[in-house]
mmCIF file of C-alpha atoms in Angstrom:
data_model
loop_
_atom_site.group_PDB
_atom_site.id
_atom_site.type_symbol
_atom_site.label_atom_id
_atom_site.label_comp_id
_atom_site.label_asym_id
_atom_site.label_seq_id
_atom_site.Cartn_x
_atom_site.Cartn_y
_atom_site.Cartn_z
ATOM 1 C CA UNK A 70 -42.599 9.461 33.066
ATOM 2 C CA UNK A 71 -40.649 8.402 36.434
ATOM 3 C CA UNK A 72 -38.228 11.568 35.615
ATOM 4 C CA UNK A 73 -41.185 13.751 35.315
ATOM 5 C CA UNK A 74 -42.569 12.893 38.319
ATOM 6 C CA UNK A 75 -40.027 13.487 40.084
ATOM 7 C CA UNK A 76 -39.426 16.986 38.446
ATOM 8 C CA UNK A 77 -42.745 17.801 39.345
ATOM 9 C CA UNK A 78 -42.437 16.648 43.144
ATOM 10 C CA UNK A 79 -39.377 18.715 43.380
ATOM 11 C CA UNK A 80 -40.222 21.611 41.514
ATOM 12 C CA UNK A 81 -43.544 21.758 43.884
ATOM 13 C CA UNK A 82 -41.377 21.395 47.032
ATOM 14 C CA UNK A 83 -39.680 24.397 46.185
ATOM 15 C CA UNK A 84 -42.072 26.388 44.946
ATOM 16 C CA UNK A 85 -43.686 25.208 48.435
ATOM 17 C CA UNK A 86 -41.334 26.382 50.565
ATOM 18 C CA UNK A 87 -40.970 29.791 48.811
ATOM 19 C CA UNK A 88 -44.691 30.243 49.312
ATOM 20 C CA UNK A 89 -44.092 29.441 53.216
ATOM 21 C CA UNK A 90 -40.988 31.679 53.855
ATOM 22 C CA UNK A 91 -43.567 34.468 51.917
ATOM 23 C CA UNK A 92 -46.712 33.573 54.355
ATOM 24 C CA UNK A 93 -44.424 33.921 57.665
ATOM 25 C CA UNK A 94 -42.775 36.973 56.152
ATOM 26 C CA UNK A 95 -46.475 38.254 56.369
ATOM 27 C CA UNK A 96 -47.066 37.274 59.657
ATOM 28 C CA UNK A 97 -43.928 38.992 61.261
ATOM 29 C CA UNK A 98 -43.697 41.759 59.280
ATOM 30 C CA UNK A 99 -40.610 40.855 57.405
ATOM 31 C CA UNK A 100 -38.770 42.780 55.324
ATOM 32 C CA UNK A 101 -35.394 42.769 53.104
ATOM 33 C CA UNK A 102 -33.127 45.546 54.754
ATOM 34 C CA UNK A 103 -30.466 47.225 52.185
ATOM 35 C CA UNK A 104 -28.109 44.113 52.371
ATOM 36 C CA UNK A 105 -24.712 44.552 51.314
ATOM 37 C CA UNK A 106 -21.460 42.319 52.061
ATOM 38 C CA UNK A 107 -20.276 44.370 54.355
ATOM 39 C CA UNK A 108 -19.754 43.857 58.052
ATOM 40 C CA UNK A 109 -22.368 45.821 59.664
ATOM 41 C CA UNK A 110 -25.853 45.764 61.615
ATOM 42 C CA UNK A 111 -27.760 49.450 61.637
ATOM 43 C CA UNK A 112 -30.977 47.966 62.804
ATOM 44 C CA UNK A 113 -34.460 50.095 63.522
ATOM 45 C CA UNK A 114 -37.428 48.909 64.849
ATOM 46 C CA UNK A 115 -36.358 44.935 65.043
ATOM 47 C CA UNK A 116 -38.377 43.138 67.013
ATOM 48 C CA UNK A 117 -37.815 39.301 67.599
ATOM 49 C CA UNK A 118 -40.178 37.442 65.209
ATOM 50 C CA UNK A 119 -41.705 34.961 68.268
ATOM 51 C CA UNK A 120 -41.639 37.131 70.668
ATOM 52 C CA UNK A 121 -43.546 39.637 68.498
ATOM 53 C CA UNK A 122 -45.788 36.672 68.063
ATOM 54 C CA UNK A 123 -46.653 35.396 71.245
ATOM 55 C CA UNK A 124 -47.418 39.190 72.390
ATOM 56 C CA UNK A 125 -49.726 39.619 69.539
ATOM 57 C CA UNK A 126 -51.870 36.439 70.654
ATOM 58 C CA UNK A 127 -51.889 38.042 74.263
ATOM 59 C CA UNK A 128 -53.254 41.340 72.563
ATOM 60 C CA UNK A 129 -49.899 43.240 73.565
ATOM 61 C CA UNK A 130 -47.337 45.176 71.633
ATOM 62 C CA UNK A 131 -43.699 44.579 71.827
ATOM 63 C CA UNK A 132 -40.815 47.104 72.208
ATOM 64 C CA UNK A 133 -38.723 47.179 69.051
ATOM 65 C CA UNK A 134 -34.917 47.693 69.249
ATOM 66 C CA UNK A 135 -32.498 50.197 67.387
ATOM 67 C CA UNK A 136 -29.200 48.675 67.003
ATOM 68 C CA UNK A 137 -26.116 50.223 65.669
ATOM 69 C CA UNK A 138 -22.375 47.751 64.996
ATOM 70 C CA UNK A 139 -19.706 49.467 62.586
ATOM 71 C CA UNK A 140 -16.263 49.562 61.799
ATOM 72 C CA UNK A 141 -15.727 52.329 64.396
ATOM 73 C CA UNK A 142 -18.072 50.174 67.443
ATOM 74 C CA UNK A 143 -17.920 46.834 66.835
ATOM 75 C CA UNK A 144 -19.071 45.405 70.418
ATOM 76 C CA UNK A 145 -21.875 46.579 72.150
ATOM 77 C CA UNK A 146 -22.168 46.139 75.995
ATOM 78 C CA UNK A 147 -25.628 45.972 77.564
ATOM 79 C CA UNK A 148 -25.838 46.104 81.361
ATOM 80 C CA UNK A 149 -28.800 46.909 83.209
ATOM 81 C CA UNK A 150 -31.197 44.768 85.901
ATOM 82 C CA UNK A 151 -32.351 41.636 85.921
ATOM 83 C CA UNK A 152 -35.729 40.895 83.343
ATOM 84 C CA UNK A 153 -34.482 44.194 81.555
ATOM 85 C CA UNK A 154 -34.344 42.661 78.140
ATOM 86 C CA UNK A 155 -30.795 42.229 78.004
ATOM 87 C CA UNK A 156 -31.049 38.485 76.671
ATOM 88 C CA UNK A 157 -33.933 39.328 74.498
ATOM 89 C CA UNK A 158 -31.991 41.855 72.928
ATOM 90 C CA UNK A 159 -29.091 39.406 72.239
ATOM 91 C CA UNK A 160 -31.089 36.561 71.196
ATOM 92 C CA UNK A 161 -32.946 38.648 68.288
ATOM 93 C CA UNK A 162 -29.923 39.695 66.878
ATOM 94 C CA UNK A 163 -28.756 36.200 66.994
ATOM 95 C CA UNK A 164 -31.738 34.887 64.958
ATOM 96 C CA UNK A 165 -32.333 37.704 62.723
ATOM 97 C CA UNK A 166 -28.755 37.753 61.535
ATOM 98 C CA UNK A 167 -29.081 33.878 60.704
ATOM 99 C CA UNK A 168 -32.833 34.475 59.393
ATOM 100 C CA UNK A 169 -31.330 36.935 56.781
ATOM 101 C CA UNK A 170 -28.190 34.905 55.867
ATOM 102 C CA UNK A 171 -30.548 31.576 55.529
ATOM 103 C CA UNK A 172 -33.152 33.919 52.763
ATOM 104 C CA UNK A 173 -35.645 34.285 55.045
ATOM 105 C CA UNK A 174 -36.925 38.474 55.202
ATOM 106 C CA UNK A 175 -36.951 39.984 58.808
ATOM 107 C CA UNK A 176 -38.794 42.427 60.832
ATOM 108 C CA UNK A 177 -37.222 45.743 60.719
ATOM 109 C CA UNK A 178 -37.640 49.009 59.087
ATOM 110 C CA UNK A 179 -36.875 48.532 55.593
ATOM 111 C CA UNK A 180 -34.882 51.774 55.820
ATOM 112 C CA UNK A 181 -32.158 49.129 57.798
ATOM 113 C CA UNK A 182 -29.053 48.210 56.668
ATOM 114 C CA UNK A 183 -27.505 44.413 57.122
ATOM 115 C CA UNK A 184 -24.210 42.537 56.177
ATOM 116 C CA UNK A 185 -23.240 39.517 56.434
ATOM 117 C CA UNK A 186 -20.737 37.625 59.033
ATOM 118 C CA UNK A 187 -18.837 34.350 58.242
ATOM 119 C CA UNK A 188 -18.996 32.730 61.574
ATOM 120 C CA UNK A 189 -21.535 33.594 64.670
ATOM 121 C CA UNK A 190 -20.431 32.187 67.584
ATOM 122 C CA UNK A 191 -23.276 31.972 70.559
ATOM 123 C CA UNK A 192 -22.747 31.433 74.449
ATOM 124 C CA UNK A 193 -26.467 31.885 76.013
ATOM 125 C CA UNK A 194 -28.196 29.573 78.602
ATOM 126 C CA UNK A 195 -26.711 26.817 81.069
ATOM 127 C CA UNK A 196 -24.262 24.238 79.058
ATOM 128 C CA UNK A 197 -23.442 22.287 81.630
ATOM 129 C CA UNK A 198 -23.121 18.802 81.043
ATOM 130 C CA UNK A 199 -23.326 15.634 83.040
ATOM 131 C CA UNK A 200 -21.883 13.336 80.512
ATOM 132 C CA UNK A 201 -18.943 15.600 79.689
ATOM 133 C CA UNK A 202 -18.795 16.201 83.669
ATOM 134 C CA UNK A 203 -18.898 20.208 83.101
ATOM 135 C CA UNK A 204 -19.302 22.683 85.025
ATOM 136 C CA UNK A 205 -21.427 25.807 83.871
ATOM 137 C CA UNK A 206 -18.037 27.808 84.600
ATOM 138 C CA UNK A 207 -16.072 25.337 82.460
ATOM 139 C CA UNK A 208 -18.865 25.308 79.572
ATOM 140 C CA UNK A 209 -18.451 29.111 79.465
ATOM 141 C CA UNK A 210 -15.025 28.757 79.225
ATOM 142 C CA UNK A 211 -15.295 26.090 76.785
ATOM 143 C CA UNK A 212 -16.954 28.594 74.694
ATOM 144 C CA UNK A 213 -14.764 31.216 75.310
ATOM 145 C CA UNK A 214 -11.515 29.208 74.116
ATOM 146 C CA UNK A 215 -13.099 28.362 71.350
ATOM 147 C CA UNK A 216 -14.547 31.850 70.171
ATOM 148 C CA UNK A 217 -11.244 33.290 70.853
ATOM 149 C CA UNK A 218 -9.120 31.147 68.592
ATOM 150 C CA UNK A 219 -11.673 31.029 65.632
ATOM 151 C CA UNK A 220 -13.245 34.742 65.489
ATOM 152 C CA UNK A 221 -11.989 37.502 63.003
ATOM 153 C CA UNK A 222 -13.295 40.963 61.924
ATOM 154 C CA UNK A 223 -15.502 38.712 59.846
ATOM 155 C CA UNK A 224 -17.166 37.210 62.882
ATOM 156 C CA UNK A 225 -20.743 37.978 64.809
ATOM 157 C CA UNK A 226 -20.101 36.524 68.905
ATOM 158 C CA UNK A 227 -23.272 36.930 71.121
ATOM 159 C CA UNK A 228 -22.347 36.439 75.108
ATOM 160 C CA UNK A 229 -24.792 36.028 77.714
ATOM 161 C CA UNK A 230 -23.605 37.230 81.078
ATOM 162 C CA UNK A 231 -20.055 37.337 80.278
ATOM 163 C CA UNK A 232 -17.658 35.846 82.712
ATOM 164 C CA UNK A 233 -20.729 34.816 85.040
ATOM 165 C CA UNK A 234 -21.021 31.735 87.187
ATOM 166 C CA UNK A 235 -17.862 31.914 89.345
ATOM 167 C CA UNK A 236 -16.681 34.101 91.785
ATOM 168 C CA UNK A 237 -16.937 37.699 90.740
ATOM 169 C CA UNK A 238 -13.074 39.004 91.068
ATOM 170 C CA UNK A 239 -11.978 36.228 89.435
ATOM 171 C CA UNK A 240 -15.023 36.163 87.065
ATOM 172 C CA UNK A 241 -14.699 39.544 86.165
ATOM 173 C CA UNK A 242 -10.808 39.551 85.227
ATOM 174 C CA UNK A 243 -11.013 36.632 83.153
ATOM 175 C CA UNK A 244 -14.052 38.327 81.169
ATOM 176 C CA UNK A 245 -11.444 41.250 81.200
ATOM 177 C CA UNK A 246 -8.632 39.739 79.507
ATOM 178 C CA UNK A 247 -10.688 37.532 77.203
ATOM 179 C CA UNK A 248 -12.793 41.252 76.006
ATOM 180 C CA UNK A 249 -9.399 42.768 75.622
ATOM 181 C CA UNK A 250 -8.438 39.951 72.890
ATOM 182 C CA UNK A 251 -11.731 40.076 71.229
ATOM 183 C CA UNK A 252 -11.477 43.795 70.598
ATOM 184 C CA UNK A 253 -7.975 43.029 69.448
ATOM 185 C CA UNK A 254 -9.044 40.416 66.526
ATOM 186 C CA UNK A 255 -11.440 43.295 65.849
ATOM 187 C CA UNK A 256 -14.848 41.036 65.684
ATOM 188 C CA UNK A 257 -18.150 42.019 66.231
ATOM 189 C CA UNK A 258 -20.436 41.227 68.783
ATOM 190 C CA UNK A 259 -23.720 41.776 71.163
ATOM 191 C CA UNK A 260 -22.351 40.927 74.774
ATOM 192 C CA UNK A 261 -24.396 41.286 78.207
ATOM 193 C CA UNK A 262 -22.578 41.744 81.688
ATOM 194 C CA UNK A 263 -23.111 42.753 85.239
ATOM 195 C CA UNK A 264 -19.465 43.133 85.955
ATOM 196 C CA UNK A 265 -18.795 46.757 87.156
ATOM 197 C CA UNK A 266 -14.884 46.313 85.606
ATOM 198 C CA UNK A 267 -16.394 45.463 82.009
ATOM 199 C CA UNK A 268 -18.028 48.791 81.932
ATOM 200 C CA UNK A 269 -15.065 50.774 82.778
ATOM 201 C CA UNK A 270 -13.291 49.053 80.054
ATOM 202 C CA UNK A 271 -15.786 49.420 77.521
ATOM 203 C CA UNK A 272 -15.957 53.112 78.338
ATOM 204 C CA UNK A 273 -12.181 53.244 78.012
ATOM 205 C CA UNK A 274 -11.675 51.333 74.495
#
């Protein structure tokens, strides 16, 4: 009877959980885009789920965002001003990348298509660290070191003001080099910038 029980609990937890990952499906609109293990995001009308969320309790509609990564353009560069939606637009493909590859459905178009990426690597916000004694330039860095030895064609990287946080010559070059090698090992990625020398570059590769 113990064993049962426990069945029972179990087998209610799950069917639980499917039921909740069906209600906030609902609420944002989700859908399952044609998913295929591939390496690829051809995105229309994503919105970021919370975003769309927290708009809709204010009684305003949010700006949905086409989105295009392939074997031909793997990186994208956004530049633009400040409060444009350049982090927005990172951050949703950050979380509805992991959303799909964790089973939960997405809001998009269902006429979208979506792969799947082995490793995501994410530098947004301020890491700096007093215990570790970091600056933000050196947390950036961190991250960059890191991305750069572990990403692969099979990898998603999402940068937030690339090679910001230190003096902009020096900032700039660094981001330069470090864009160059990414593009080399052929990942993917969603990567924001202000950095006049970035643009050139991407218009040149």
């Amino acid at each position: 009877a113990i064993d049962e029980i426990i069945y029972s609990y179990e087998f209610l937890a799950e069917i639980d959980f499917i039921r909740a990952k069906a209600l906030f499906a609902e609420e944002i609109g989700g859908v399952l885009p044609t998913f295929e293990n591939t390496r690829q995001i051809e995105w229309f009308h994503a919105v970021h789920p919370l975003l769309y969320l927290s708009l809709k309790r204010q009684g305003k509609t949010i700006v949905p965002l086409d989105l295009t990564l392939d074997e031909k353009n793997r990186i994208l560069l956004i530049s633009g001003p400040n409060a444009g939606g350049k982090s927005v637009c990172l951050k949703t493909v950050g979380l509805l990348q992991y959303m799909l590859q964790c089973g939960l459905l997405i809001p998009m178009h269902e006429r979208s298509h979506a792969g799947i990426f082995s490793n995501i690597f994410i530098d947004i916000g301020d890491e700096q660290s007093i215990e570790d004694d970091l600056s933000t330039y050196s947390s950036h860095l961190t991250n960059m070191k890191i991305m750069m030895k572990s990403c692969n064609e099979r990898s998603l990287i999402l940068i937030d003001e690339f090679g910001g946080g230190t003096e902009p010559q020096i900032g700039g070059a660094i981001a330069e080099a470090v864009l160059k090698r990414f593009n080399q090992k052929q990942t993917f990625g969603v990567i924001t910038t202000h950095y006049q020398n970035l643009k050139h570059f991407a218009e040149d590769h």
